mmCIF file of C-alpha atoms and ligand atoms in Angstrom:
data_model
loop_
_atom_site.group_PDB
_atom_site.id
_atom_site.type_symbol
_atom_site.label_atom_id
_atom_site.label_comp_id
_atom_site.label_asym_id
_atom_site.label_seq_id
_atom_site.Cartn_x
_atom_site.Cartn_y
_atom_site.Cartn_z
ATOM 1 C CA UNK A 3 -97.329 33.056 -32.622
ATOM 2 C CA UNK A 4 -94.846 32.958 -35.444
ATOM 3 C CA UNK A 5 -91.381 33.946 -34.498
ATOM 4 C CA UNK A 6 -89.251 35.178 -37.346
ATOM 5 C CA UNK A 7 -85.633 35.793 -36.622
ATOM 6 C CA UNK A 8 -83.483 37.103 -39.403
ATOM 7 C CA UNK A 9 -79.797 36.795 -39.709
ATOM 8 C CA UNK A 10 -77.596 38.230 -42.402
ATOM 9 C CA UNK A 11 -73.956 37.423 -42.050
ATOM 10 C CA UNK A 12 -71.532 39.752 -43.728
ATOM 11 C CA UNK A 13 -68.534 37.543 -43.929
ATOM 12 C CA UNK A 14 -65.220 37.944 -45.552
ATOM 13 C CA UNK A 15 -62.940 35.463 -47.193
ATOM 14 C CA UNK A 16 -59.772 35.802 -45.183
ATOM 15 C CA UNK A 17 -56.671 36.401 -47.172
ATOM 16 C CA UNK A 18 -53.271 36.103 -45.683
ATOM 17 C CA UNK A 19 -50.944 38.647 -47.251
ATOM 18 C CA UNK A 20 -47.450 39.513 -46.244
ATOM 19 C CA UNK A 21 -44.672 41.535 -47.723
ATOM 20 C CA UNK A 22 -46.707 43.923 -49.964
ATOM 21 C CA UNK A 23 -44.970 47.178 -50.833
ATOM 22 C CA UNK A 24 -46.430 50.378 -52.409
ATOM 23 C CA UNK A 25 -49.878 49.109 -51.564
ATOM 24 C CA UNK A 26 -53.030 51.190 -51.945
ATOM 25 C CA UNK A 27 -55.936 50.029 -49.771
ATOM 26 C CA UNK A 28 -59.596 50.930 -49.634
ATOM 27 C CA UNK A 29 -62.693 49.602 -47.862
ATOM 28 C CA UNK A 30 -66.127 50.448 -49.206
ATOM 29 C CA UNK A 31 -69.706 49.191 -49.098
ATOM 30 C CA UNK A 32 -71.374 48.225 -52.378
ATOM 31 C CA UNK A 33 -73.401 45.338 -53.810
ATOM 32 C CA UNK A 34 -74.806 44.637 -50.367
ATOM 33 C CA UNK A 35 -71.419 43.782 -48.902
ATOM 34 C CA UNK A 36 -68.207 45.176 -47.452
ATOM 35 C CA UNK A 37 -65.531 45.358 -50.147
ATOM 36 C CA UNK A 38 -61.840 45.381 -49.309
ATOM 37 C CA UNK A 39 -59.405 46.401 -52.011
ATOM 38 C CA UNK A 40 -55.635 46.095 -51.785
ATOM 39 C CA UNK A 41 -53.580 46.886 -54.884
ATOM 40 C CA UNK A 42 -49.777 46.924 -55.278
ATOM 41 C CA UNK A 43 -47.924 48.539 -58.162
ATOM 42 C CA UNK A 44 -46.886 51.863 -59.648
ATOM 43 C CA UNK A 45 -50.417 52.836 -60.782
ATOM 44 C CA UNK A 46 -52.142 51.468 -57.684
ATOM 45 C CA UNK A 47 -53.911 54.715 -56.807
ATOM 46 C CA UNK A 48 -55.395 55.211 -60.284
ATOM 47 C CA UNK A 49 -56.483 51.562 -60.377
ATOM 48 C CA UNK A 50 -58.212 51.759 -56.974
ATOM 49 C CA UNK A 51 -60.064 54.941 -58.004
ATOM 50 C CA UNK A 52 -61.272 53.281 -61.182
ATOM 51 C CA UNK A 53 -62.268 50.122 -59.314
ATOM 52 C CA UNK A 54 -64.336 52.143 -56.875
ATOM 53 C CA UNK A 55 -66.117 53.964 -59.709
ATOM 54 C CA UNK A 56 -66.819 50.733 -61.597
ATOM 55 C CA UNK A 57 -68.306 49.029 -58.530
ATOM 56 C CA UNK A 58 -70.714 51.922 -57.933
ATOM 57 C CA UNK A 59 -71.622 51.991 -61.641
ATOM 58 C CA UNK A 60 -72.360 48.241 -61.726
ATOM 59 C CA UNK A 61 -74.350 48.354 -58.495
ATOM 60 C CA UNK A 62 -76.497 51.126 -59.975
ATOM 61 C CA UNK A 63 -77.171 48.978 -63.051
ATOM 62 C CA UNK A 64 -77.743 45.598 -61.387
ATOM 63 C CA UNK A 65 -79.395 46.191 -58.011
ATOM 64 C CA UNK A 66 -82.829 44.569 -57.965
ATOM 65 C CA UNK A 67 -83.954 46.740 -55.051
ATOM 66 C CA UNK A 68 -82.802 50.135 -56.398
ATOM 67 C CA UNK A 69 -85.761 51.217 -58.508
ATOM 68 C CA UNK A 70 -83.518 53.353 -60.719
ATOM 69 C CA UNK A 71 -81.389 50.380 -61.809
ATOM 70 C CA UNK A 72 -81.730 48.782 -65.232
ATOM 71 C CA UNK A 73 -82.706 45.465 -63.649
ATOM 72 C CA UNK A 74 -85.480 47.015 -61.503
ATOM 73 C CA UNK A 75 -86.702 48.899 -64.566
ATOM 74 C CA UNK A 76 -86.683 45.685 -66.607
ATOM 75 C CA UNK A 77 -88.668 43.844 -63.915
ATOM 76 C CA UNK A 78 -91.210 46.666 -63.833
ATOM 77 C CA UNK A 79 -91.492 47.692 -67.491
ATOM 78 C CA UNK A 80 -90.724 44.248 -69.041
ATOM 79 C CA UNK A 81 -88.818 45.655 -72.052
ATOM 80 C CA UNK A 82 -85.708 47.828 -71.691
ATOM 81 C CA UNK A 83 -82.803 48.764 -73.926
ATOM 82 C CA UNK A 84 -79.871 48.062 -71.655
ATOM 83 C CA UNK A 85 -76.203 49.016 -71.319
ATOM 84 C CA UNK A 86 -73.327 46.781 -72.456
ATOM 85 C CA UNK A 87 -72.673 45.431 -68.940
ATOM 86 C CA UNK A 88 -76.307 44.535 -68.262
ATOM 87 C CA UNK A 89 -76.635 42.738 -71.582
ATOM 88 C CA UNK A 90 -73.348 40.905 -71.071
ATOM 89 C CA UNK A 91 -74.158 39.678 -67.542
ATOM 90 C CA UNK A 92 -77.624 38.487 -68.631
ATOM 91 C CA UNK A 93 -76.089 36.589 -71.569
ATOM 92 C CA UNK A 94 -73.488 34.949 -69.330
ATOM 93 C CA UNK A 95 -76.151 34.102 -66.712
ATOM 94 C CA UNK A 96 -78.350 32.436 -69.356
ATOM 95 C CA UNK A 97 -75.381 30.365 -70.548
ATOM 96 C CA UNK A 98 -74.712 29.154 -66.990
ATOM 97 C CA UNK A 99 -78.406 28.356 -66.580
ATOM 98 C CA UNK A 100 -78.242 26.195 -69.662
ATOM 99 C CA UNK A 101 -75.079 24.291 -68.736
ATOM 100 C CA UNK A 102 -76.197 23.746 -65.122
ATOM 101 C CA UNK A 103 -79.614 22.498 -66.233
ATOM 102 C CA UNK A 104 -81.334 25.374 -64.403
ATOM 103 C CA UNK A 105 -79.582 24.891 -61.039
ATOM 104 C CA UNK A 106 -78.443 28.485 -61.570
ATOM 105 C CA UNK A 107 -81.390 30.571 -62.704
ATOM 106 C CA UNK A 108 -81.685 34.382 -62.645
ATOM 107 C CA UNK A 109 -85.405 34.147 -63.457
ATOM 108 C CA UNK A 110 -86.158 32.766 -59.979
ATOM 109 C CA UNK A 111 -86.884 36.248 -58.670
ATOM 110 C CA UNK A 112 -90.693 35.798 -58.416
ATOM 111 C CA UNK A 113 -89.987 32.912 -56.001
ATOM 112 C CA UNK A 114 -87.149 34.677 -54.174
ATOM 113 C CA UNK A 115 -89.489 37.664 -53.635
ATOM 114 C CA UNK A 116 -92.119 35.410 -52.063
ATOM 115 C CA UNK A 117 -89.588 34.312 -49.442
ATOM 116 C CA UNK A 118 -88.732 37.982 -48.867
ATOM 117 C CA UNK A 119 -85.018 37.601 -49.656
ATOM 118 C CA UNK A 120 -83.391 40.772 -51.069
ATOM 119 C CA UNK A 121 -86.135 42.926 -49.455
ATOM 120 C CA UNK A 122 -85.568 41.657 -45.896
ATOM 121 C CA UNK A 123 -89.283 40.986 -45.357
ATOM 122 C CA UNK A 124 -89.019 37.282 -44.714
ATOM 123 C CA UNK A 125 -91.973 34.891 -44.717
ATOM 124 C CA UNK A 126 -92.624 31.218 -45.477
ATOM 125 C CA UNK A 127 -94.879 31.057 -48.568
ATOM 126 C CA UNK A 128 -97.550 28.391 -49.069
ATOM 127 C CA UNK A 129 -97.007 25.582 -51.586
ATOM 128 C CA UNK A 130 -99.659 27.061 -53.896
ATOM 129 C CA UNK A 131 -97.977 30.499 -53.789
ATOM 130 C CA UNK A 132 -94.700 28.784 -54.746
ATOM 131 C CA UNK A 133 -96.209 26.816 -57.625
ATOM 132 C CA UNK A 134 -97.908 29.985 -58.955
ATOM 133 C CA UNK A 135 -94.581 31.874 -58.816
ATOM 134 C CA UNK A 136 -92.708 28.979 -60.469
ATOM 135 C CA UNK A 137 -94.921 29.430 -63.552
ATOM 136 C CA UNK A 138 -93.096 32.720 -64.191
ATOM 137 C CA UNK A 139 -89.638 31.061 -63.971
ATOM 138 C CA UNK A 140 -87.386 29.684 -66.723
ATOM 139 C CA UNK A 141 -84.858 30.924 -69.286
ATOM 140 C CA UNK A 142 -87.614 31.086 -71.927
ATOM 141 C CA UNK A 143 -89.079 34.057 -69.988
ATOM 142 C CA UNK A 144 -86.106 36.194 -71.146
ATOM 143 C CA UNK A 145 -85.767 37.346 -74.773
ATOM 144 C CA UNK A 146 -82.822 39.245 -76.228
ATOM 145 C CA UNK A 147 -83.020 41.348 -79.366
ATOM 146 C CA UNK A 148 -79.808 43.287 -79.947
ATOM 147 C CA UNK A 149 -79.416 45.289 -76.735
ATOM 148 C CA UNK A 150 -83.129 45.191 -75.909
ATOM 149 C CA UNK A 151 -84.167 42.732 -73.208
ATOM 150 C CA UNK A 152 -87.728 41.568 -72.642
ATOM 151 C CA UNK A 153 -88.853 39.526 -69.633
ATOM 152 C CA UNK A 154 -92.237 38.048 -68.850
ATOM 153 C CA UNK A 155 -91.262 37.314 -65.232
ATOM 154 C CA UNK A 156 -88.544 39.025 -63.170
ATOM 155 C CA UNK A 157 -84.801 38.556 -62.886
ATOM 156 C CA UNK A 158 -82.260 38.865 -60.055
ATOM 157 C CA UNK A 159 -78.503 38.914 -60.603
ATOM 158 C CA UNK A 160 -77.621 38.351 -56.905
ATOM 159 C CA UNK A 161 -75.946 35.006 -57.642
ATOM 160 C CA UNK A 162 -73.603 36.328 -60.352
ATOM 161 C CA UNK A 163 -73.241 40.128 -60.000
ATOM 162 C CA UNK A 164 -70.174 40.107 -57.746
ATOM 163 C CA UNK A 165 -68.436 37.633 -60.042
ATOM 164 C CA UNK A 166 -69.149 39.749 -63.112
ATOM 165 C CA UNK A 167 -67.964 42.842 -61.215
ATOM 166 C CA UNK A 168 -64.757 41.001 -60.267
ATOM 167 C CA UNK A 169 -64.098 40.234 -63.938
ATOM 168 C CA UNK A 170 -64.371 43.959 -64.738
ATOM 169 C CA UNK A 171 -62.024 44.798 -61.847
ATOM 170 C CA UNK A 172 -59.503 42.280 -63.180
ATOM 171 C CA UNK A 173 -59.591 44.160 -66.521
ATOM 172 C CA UNK A 174 -58.855 47.425 -64.695
ATOM 173 C CA UNK A 175 -55.888 45.819 -62.896
ATOM 174 C CA UNK A 176 -54.526 44.608 -66.240
ATOM 175 C CA UNK A 177 -54.988 48.017 -67.855
ATOM 176 C CA UNK A 178 -52.928 49.664 -65.086
ATOM 177 C CA UNK A 179 -50.151 47.004 -65.219
ATOM 178 C CA UNK A 180 -50.821 46.120 -61.579
ATOM 179 C CA UNK A 181 -48.314 43.687 -60.129
ATOM 180 C CA UNK A 182 -50.511 42.149 -57.432
ATOM 181 C CA UNK A 183 -53.904 42.731 -55.861
ATOM 182 C CA UNK A 184 -56.398 41.209 -53.490
ATOM 183 C CA UNK A 185 -60.043 42.235 -53.670
ATOM 184 C CA UNK A 186 -62.586 40.750 -51.312
ATOM 185 C CA UNK A 187 -66.316 41.204 -51.903
ATOM 186 C CA UNK A 188 -68.075 39.248 -49.153
ATOM 187 C CA UNK A 189 -67.860 35.601 -50.209
ATOM 188 C CA UNK A 190 -65.969 36.477 -53.429
ATOM 189 C CA UNK A 191 -62.221 37.043 -53.448
ATOM 190 C CA UNK A 192 -59.875 37.843 -56.307
ATOM 191 C CA UNK A 193 -56.173 37.169 -55.881
ATOM 192 C CA UNK A 194 -54.244 38.733 -58.732
ATOM 193 C CA UNK A 195 -50.563 38.124 -59.425
ATOM 194 C CA UNK A 196 -48.107 36.865 -56.802
ATOM 195 C CA UNK A 197 -47.331 38.301 -53.413
ATOM 196 C CA UNK A 198 -44.410 40.715 -53.585
ATOM 197 C CA UNK A 199 -42.027 38.007 -52.372
ATOM 198 C CA UNK A 200 -43.145 35.792 -55.292
ATOM 199 C CA UNK A 201 -45.165 33.370 -53.164
ATOM 200 C CA UNK A 202 -48.686 32.259 -54.029
ATOM 201 C CA UNK A 203 -51.519 33.785 -52.005
ATOM 202 C CA UNK A 204 -53.117 31.729 -49.261
ATOM 203 C CA UNK A 205 -56.881 32.109 -49.153
ATOM 204 C CA UNK A 206 -58.780 31.048 -46.047
ATOM 205 C CA UNK A 207 -62.163 29.427 -46.673
ATOM 206 C CA UNK A 208 -64.778 30.385 -44.087
ATOM 207 C CA UNK A 209 -66.062 27.540 -41.900
ATOM 208 C CA UNK A 210 -69.785 27.138 -42.680
ATOM 209 C CA UNK A 211 -70.656 26.198 -39.083
ATOM 210 C CA UNK A 212 -68.169 28.080 -36.860
ATOM 211 C CA UNK A 213 -67.973 31.669 -38.135
ATOM 212 C CA UNK A 214 -64.712 32.370 -36.265
ATOM 213 C CA UNK A 215 -62.920 29.420 -37.902
ATOM 214 C CA UNK A 216 -61.613 28.385 -41.298
ATOM 215 C CA UNK A 217 -62.604 25.068 -42.871
ATOM 216 C CA UNK A 218 -59.341 25.132 -44.787
ATOM 217 C CA UNK A 219 -56.856 27.105 -46.871
ATOM 218 C CA UNK A 220 -56.162 27.227 -50.598
ATOM 219 C CA UNK A 221 -52.939 28.344 -52.317
ATOM 220 C CA UNK A 222 -53.479 29.983 -55.691
ATOM 221 C CA UNK A 223 -52.739 32.865 -58.064
ATOM 222 C CA UNK A 224 -54.846 34.836 -60.540
ATOM 223 C CA UNK A 225 -58.122 33.268 -59.527
ATOM 224 C CA UNK A 226 -61.454 34.086 -57.998
ATOM 225 C CA UNK A 227 -62.348 32.071 -54.927
ATOM 226 C CA UNK A 228 -66.105 32.229 -54.402
ATOM 227 C CA UNK A 229 -68.127 30.606 -51.637
ATOM 228 C CA UNK A 230 -71.903 30.116 -51.562
ATOM 229 C CA UNK A 231 -73.487 28.946 -48.340
ATOM 230 C CA UNK A 232 -76.896 28.847 -46.747
ATOM 231 C CA UNK A 233 -75.329 30.337 -43.604
ATOM 232 C CA UNK A 234 -74.642 33.617 -45.437
ATOM 233 C CA UNK A 235 -78.275 34.799 -45.386
ATOM 234 C CA UNK A 236 -81.184 33.072 -43.702
ATOM 235 C CA UNK A 237 -84.143 33.471 -41.404
ATOM 236 C CA UNK A 238 -85.689 31.296 -38.759
ATOM 237 C CA UNK A 239 -89.419 30.676 -38.439
ATOM 238 C CA UNK A 240 -91.095 28.290 -36.007
ATOM 239 C CA UNK A 241 -87.779 26.583 -35.327
ATOM 240 C CA UNK A 242 -86.924 26.010 -39.000
ATOM 241 C CA UNK A 243 -84.083 27.671 -40.902
ATOM 242 C CA UNK A 244 -84.748 28.992 -44.407
ATOM 243 C CA UNK A 245 -81.772 30.208 -46.431
ATOM 244 C CA UNK A 246 -81.459 32.303 -49.590
ATOM 245 C CA UNK A 247 -80.270 29.803 -52.222
ATOM 246 C CA UNK A 248 -83.350 28.486 -53.963
ATOM 247 C CA UNK A 249 -83.746 25.160 -55.745
ATOM 248 C CA UNK A 250 -85.457 26.007 -59.027
ATOM 249 C CA UNK A 251 -87.209 22.626 -59.065
ATOM 250 C CA UNK A 252 -88.965 23.010 -55.689
ATOM 251 C CA UNK A 253 -88.994 26.802 -55.294
ATOM 252 C CA UNK A 254 -87.695 26.215 -51.748
ATOM 253 C CA UNK A 255 -84.256 26.676 -50.145
ATOM 254 C CA UNK A 256 -81.921 24.053 -51.653
ATOM 255 C CA UNK A 257 -81.390 21.091 -49.341
ATOM 256 C CA UNK A 258 -79.159 18.616 -51.094
ATOM 257 C CA UNK A 259 -76.540 17.989 -48.414
ATOM 258 C CA UNK A 260 -74.039 20.744 -49.228
ATOM 259 C CA UNK A 261 -73.587 23.436 -46.573
ATOM 260 C CA UNK A 262 -71.015 25.436 -48.512
ATOM 261 C CA UNK A 263 -69.700 25.317 -52.068
ATOM 262 C CA UNK A 264 -66.493 27.072 -53.089
ATOM 263 C CA UNK A 265 -65.285 27.499 -56.672
ATOM 264 C CA UNK A 266 -61.720 28.420 -57.627
ATOM 265 C CA UNK A 267 -61.459 29.649 -61.214
ATOM 266 C CA UNK A 268 -59.798 32.140 -63.533
ATOM 267 C CA UNK A 269 -63.282 32.927 -64.879
ATOM 268 C CA UNK A 270 -64.594 35.250 -62.152
ATOM 269 C CA UNK A 271 -68.180 35.418 -63.449
ATOM 270 C CA UNK A 272 -68.525 31.662 -63.768
ATOM 271 C CA UNK A 273 -66.888 31.121 -60.359
ATOM 272 C CA UNK A 274 -69.755 33.038 -58.731
ATOM 273 C CA UNK A 275 -72.585 31.503 -60.736
ATOM 274 C CA UNK A 276 -71.114 27.989 -60.455
ATOM 275 C CA UNK A 277 -70.768 28.247 -56.645
ATOM 276 C CA UNK A 278 -74.496 29.008 -56.391
ATOM 277 C CA UNK A 279 -75.332 26.216 -58.859
ATOM 278 C CA UNK A 280 -73.157 23.576 -57.128
ATOM 279 C CA UNK A 281 -74.827 24.367 -53.809
ATOM 280 C CA UNK A 282 -78.187 23.599 -55.436
ATOM 281 C CA UNK A 283 -76.957 20.447 -57.239
ATOM 282 C CA UNK A 284 -75.697 18.452 -54.255
ATOM 283 C CA UNK A 285 -72.527 16.312 -54.201
ATOM 284 C CA UNK A 286 -73.220 13.753 -56.940
ATOM 285 C CA UNK A 287 -74.451 16.183 -59.594
ATOM 286 C CA UNK A 288 -71.774 18.722 -58.655
ATOM 287 C CA UNK A 289 -69.022 16.104 -59.147
ATOM 288 C CA UNK A 290 -70.519 15.050 -62.473
ATOM 289 C CA UNK A 291 -70.687 18.704 -63.545
ATOM 290 C CA UNK A 292 -67.039 19.244 -62.539
ATOM 291 C CA UNK A 293 -65.909 16.182 -64.527
ATOM 292 C CA UNK A 294 -67.787 17.325 -67.609
ATOM 293 C CA UNK A 295 -66.837 20.998 -67.397
ATOM 294 C CA UNK A 296 -63.217 20.713 -66.290
ATOM 295 C CA UNK A 297 -62.532 24.480 -66.204
ATOM 296 C CA UNK A 298 -62.602 25.059 -62.432
ATOM 297 C CA UNK A 299 -61.733 23.557 -59.059
ATOM 298 C CA UNK A 300 -64.127 23.235 -56.113
ATOM 299 C CA UNK A 301 -64.495 22.536 -52.409
ATOM 300 C CA UNK A 302 -67.845 21.167 -51.228
ATOM 301 C CA UNK A 303 -68.559 20.949 -47.507
ATOM 302 C CA UNK A 304 -71.222 18.633 -46.044
ATOM 303 C CA UNK A 305 -72.004 18.009 -42.336
ATOM 304 C CA UNK A 306 -68.994 15.707 -41.966
ATOM 305 C CA UNK A 307 -66.910 15.784 -45.159
ATOM 306 C CA UNK A 308 -64.962 18.168 -47.347
ATOM 307 C CA UNK A 309 -64.834 17.171 -51.035
ATOM 308 C CA UNK A 310 -61.916 18.747 -52.882
ATOM 309 C CA UNK A 311 -61.102 18.439 -56.587
ATOM 310 C CA UNK A 312 -57.710 16.963 -57.381
ATOM 311 C CA UNK A 313 -56.247 20.077 -59.035
ATOM 312 C CA UNK A 314 -56.433 22.185 -55.895
ATOM 313 C CA UNK A 315 -53.752 22.853 -53.289
ATOM 314 C CA UNK A 316 -56.041 22.651 -50.231
ATOM 315 C CA UNK A 317 -55.129 22.240 -46.572
ATOM 316 C CA UNK A 318 -57.920 21.150 -44.205
ATOM 317 C CA UNK A 319 -58.026 23.245 -41.016
ATOM 318 C CA UNK A 320 -60.815 21.462 -39.102
ATOM 319 C CA UNK A 321 -59.712 17.890 -38.403
ATOM 320 C CA UNK A 322 -63.264 16.897 -37.372
ATOM 321 C CA UNK A 323 -64.011 16.720 -41.097
ATOM 322 C CA UNK A 324 -62.855 14.038 -43.523
ATOM 323 C CA UNK A 325 -61.172 15.248 -46.708
ATOM 324 C CA UNK A 326 -62.212 13.385 -49.860
ATOM 325 C CA UNK A 327 -60.384 13.994 -53.139
ATOM 326 C CA UNK A 328 -62.571 14.103 -56.246
ATOM 327 C CA UNK A 329 -60.949 12.839 -59.460
HETATM 328 P P1 AMP B 1 -74.679 33.516 -54.049
HETATM 329 O O1 AMP B 1 -74.375 34.122 -52.716
HETATM 330 O O2 AMP B 1 -73.758 33.937 -55.148
HETATM 331 O O3 AMP B 1 -74.837 32.030 -53.974
HETATM 332 O O4 AMP B 1 -76.076 34.095 -54.520
HETATM 333 C C1 AMP B 1 -77.235 33.947 -53.776
HETATM 334 C C2 AMP B 1 -78.242 34.942 -54.300
HETATM 335 O O5 AMP B 1 -78.580 34.601 -55.651
HETATM 336 C C3 AMP B 1 -79.557 34.924 -53.533
HETATM 337 O O6 AMP B 1 -79.551 35.876 -52.500
HETATM 338 C C4 AMP B 1 -80.574 35.235 -54.622
HETATM 339 O O7 AMP B 1 -80.612 36.631 -54.832
HETATM 340 C C5 AMP B 1 -79.980 34.591 -55.854
HETATM 341 N N1 AMP B 1 -80.348 33.166 -56.016
HETATM 342 C C6 AMP B 1 -80.906 32.319 -55.130
HETATM 343 N N2 AMP B 1 -81.041 31.089 -55.645
HETATM 344 C C7 AMP B 1 -80.551 31.154 -56.914
HETATM 345 C C8 AMP B 1 -80.401 30.206 -57.964
HETATM 346 N N3 AMP B 1 -80.768 28.919 -57.831
HETATM 347 N N4 AMP B 1 -79.850 30.650 -59.125
HETATM 348 C C9 AMP B 1 -79.471 31.930 -59.305
HETATM 349 N N5 AMP B 1 -79.570 32.863 -58.335
HETATM 350 C C10 AMP B 1 -80.102 32.489 -57.157
HETATM 351 MG MG1 MG B 2 -72.988 33.030 -56.777
#
């Protein structure tokens, strides 16, 4: 008898904030996660209202499971004239696919569907089902013509949508001259400006093994801190664990030694897509990618080590791990 146990962990990047004044706070549920918004400044209320509206708007465009969304319509009808945001996120996703050599790939949806991720109907597909589905995968299955998108397979923006949304929220904060803000969307966090006392924010990075612990803390300002980990969504079948980040080469959950990948970057969209891609790449390729790209910092956690790029102010919290600086 097959035993399938499903676990979805809604986790939050912990942010340590002190000394905020005139702060407007809001908690909501969108994009499949709990979102916590904290904004300080004269126009905080107007900014929070606009942020809330934008998140709902983007969710309604991007959700692969909401049949009224542009993405669901694209997957069903194959050609759709899309809104500015949908076109923009697809363009940015295709660019990341190209520079990560397909480690990040929004066209993996036919494979992701087979595993039942996003629809919560988990099952382990056969190798022949996977190789059939992989035939529908690849950036060449997406064509852009002005604002009309055509797909021959199916796409899923789950690995980039929260990052793109964060970028739009950052624009709203700028428009309202917000002094400082912290927005947490599950594994994505935006820290904007300084704390009211002028200090940098301290962002706690979730421990990938012990959910009540931090693996470490980062000090930063004006960045997105995004973590991808197999522990965030997975199911168990016949004693094996299958998680939601798929290796586009095998069509199976990525298994290259990384158990969580965190990106720290001023480019919110890339931070999200890169975190997913680095998880798939494994340590060696991820380090090579970081050296070539140079526009972000990262923290990669394996079973015993924490690899941290040299530009990051990172304090290790779990002394059972060895910290290795990447240069
Ligand atoms: P994240 O939590 O940002 O790493 O995104 C994981 C989600 O992105 C999954 O739940 C899938 O919907 C989708 N996904 C899985 N594997 C990939 C991949 N290799 N490239 C792009 N998106 C992926
Ligand atoms: Mg991602």
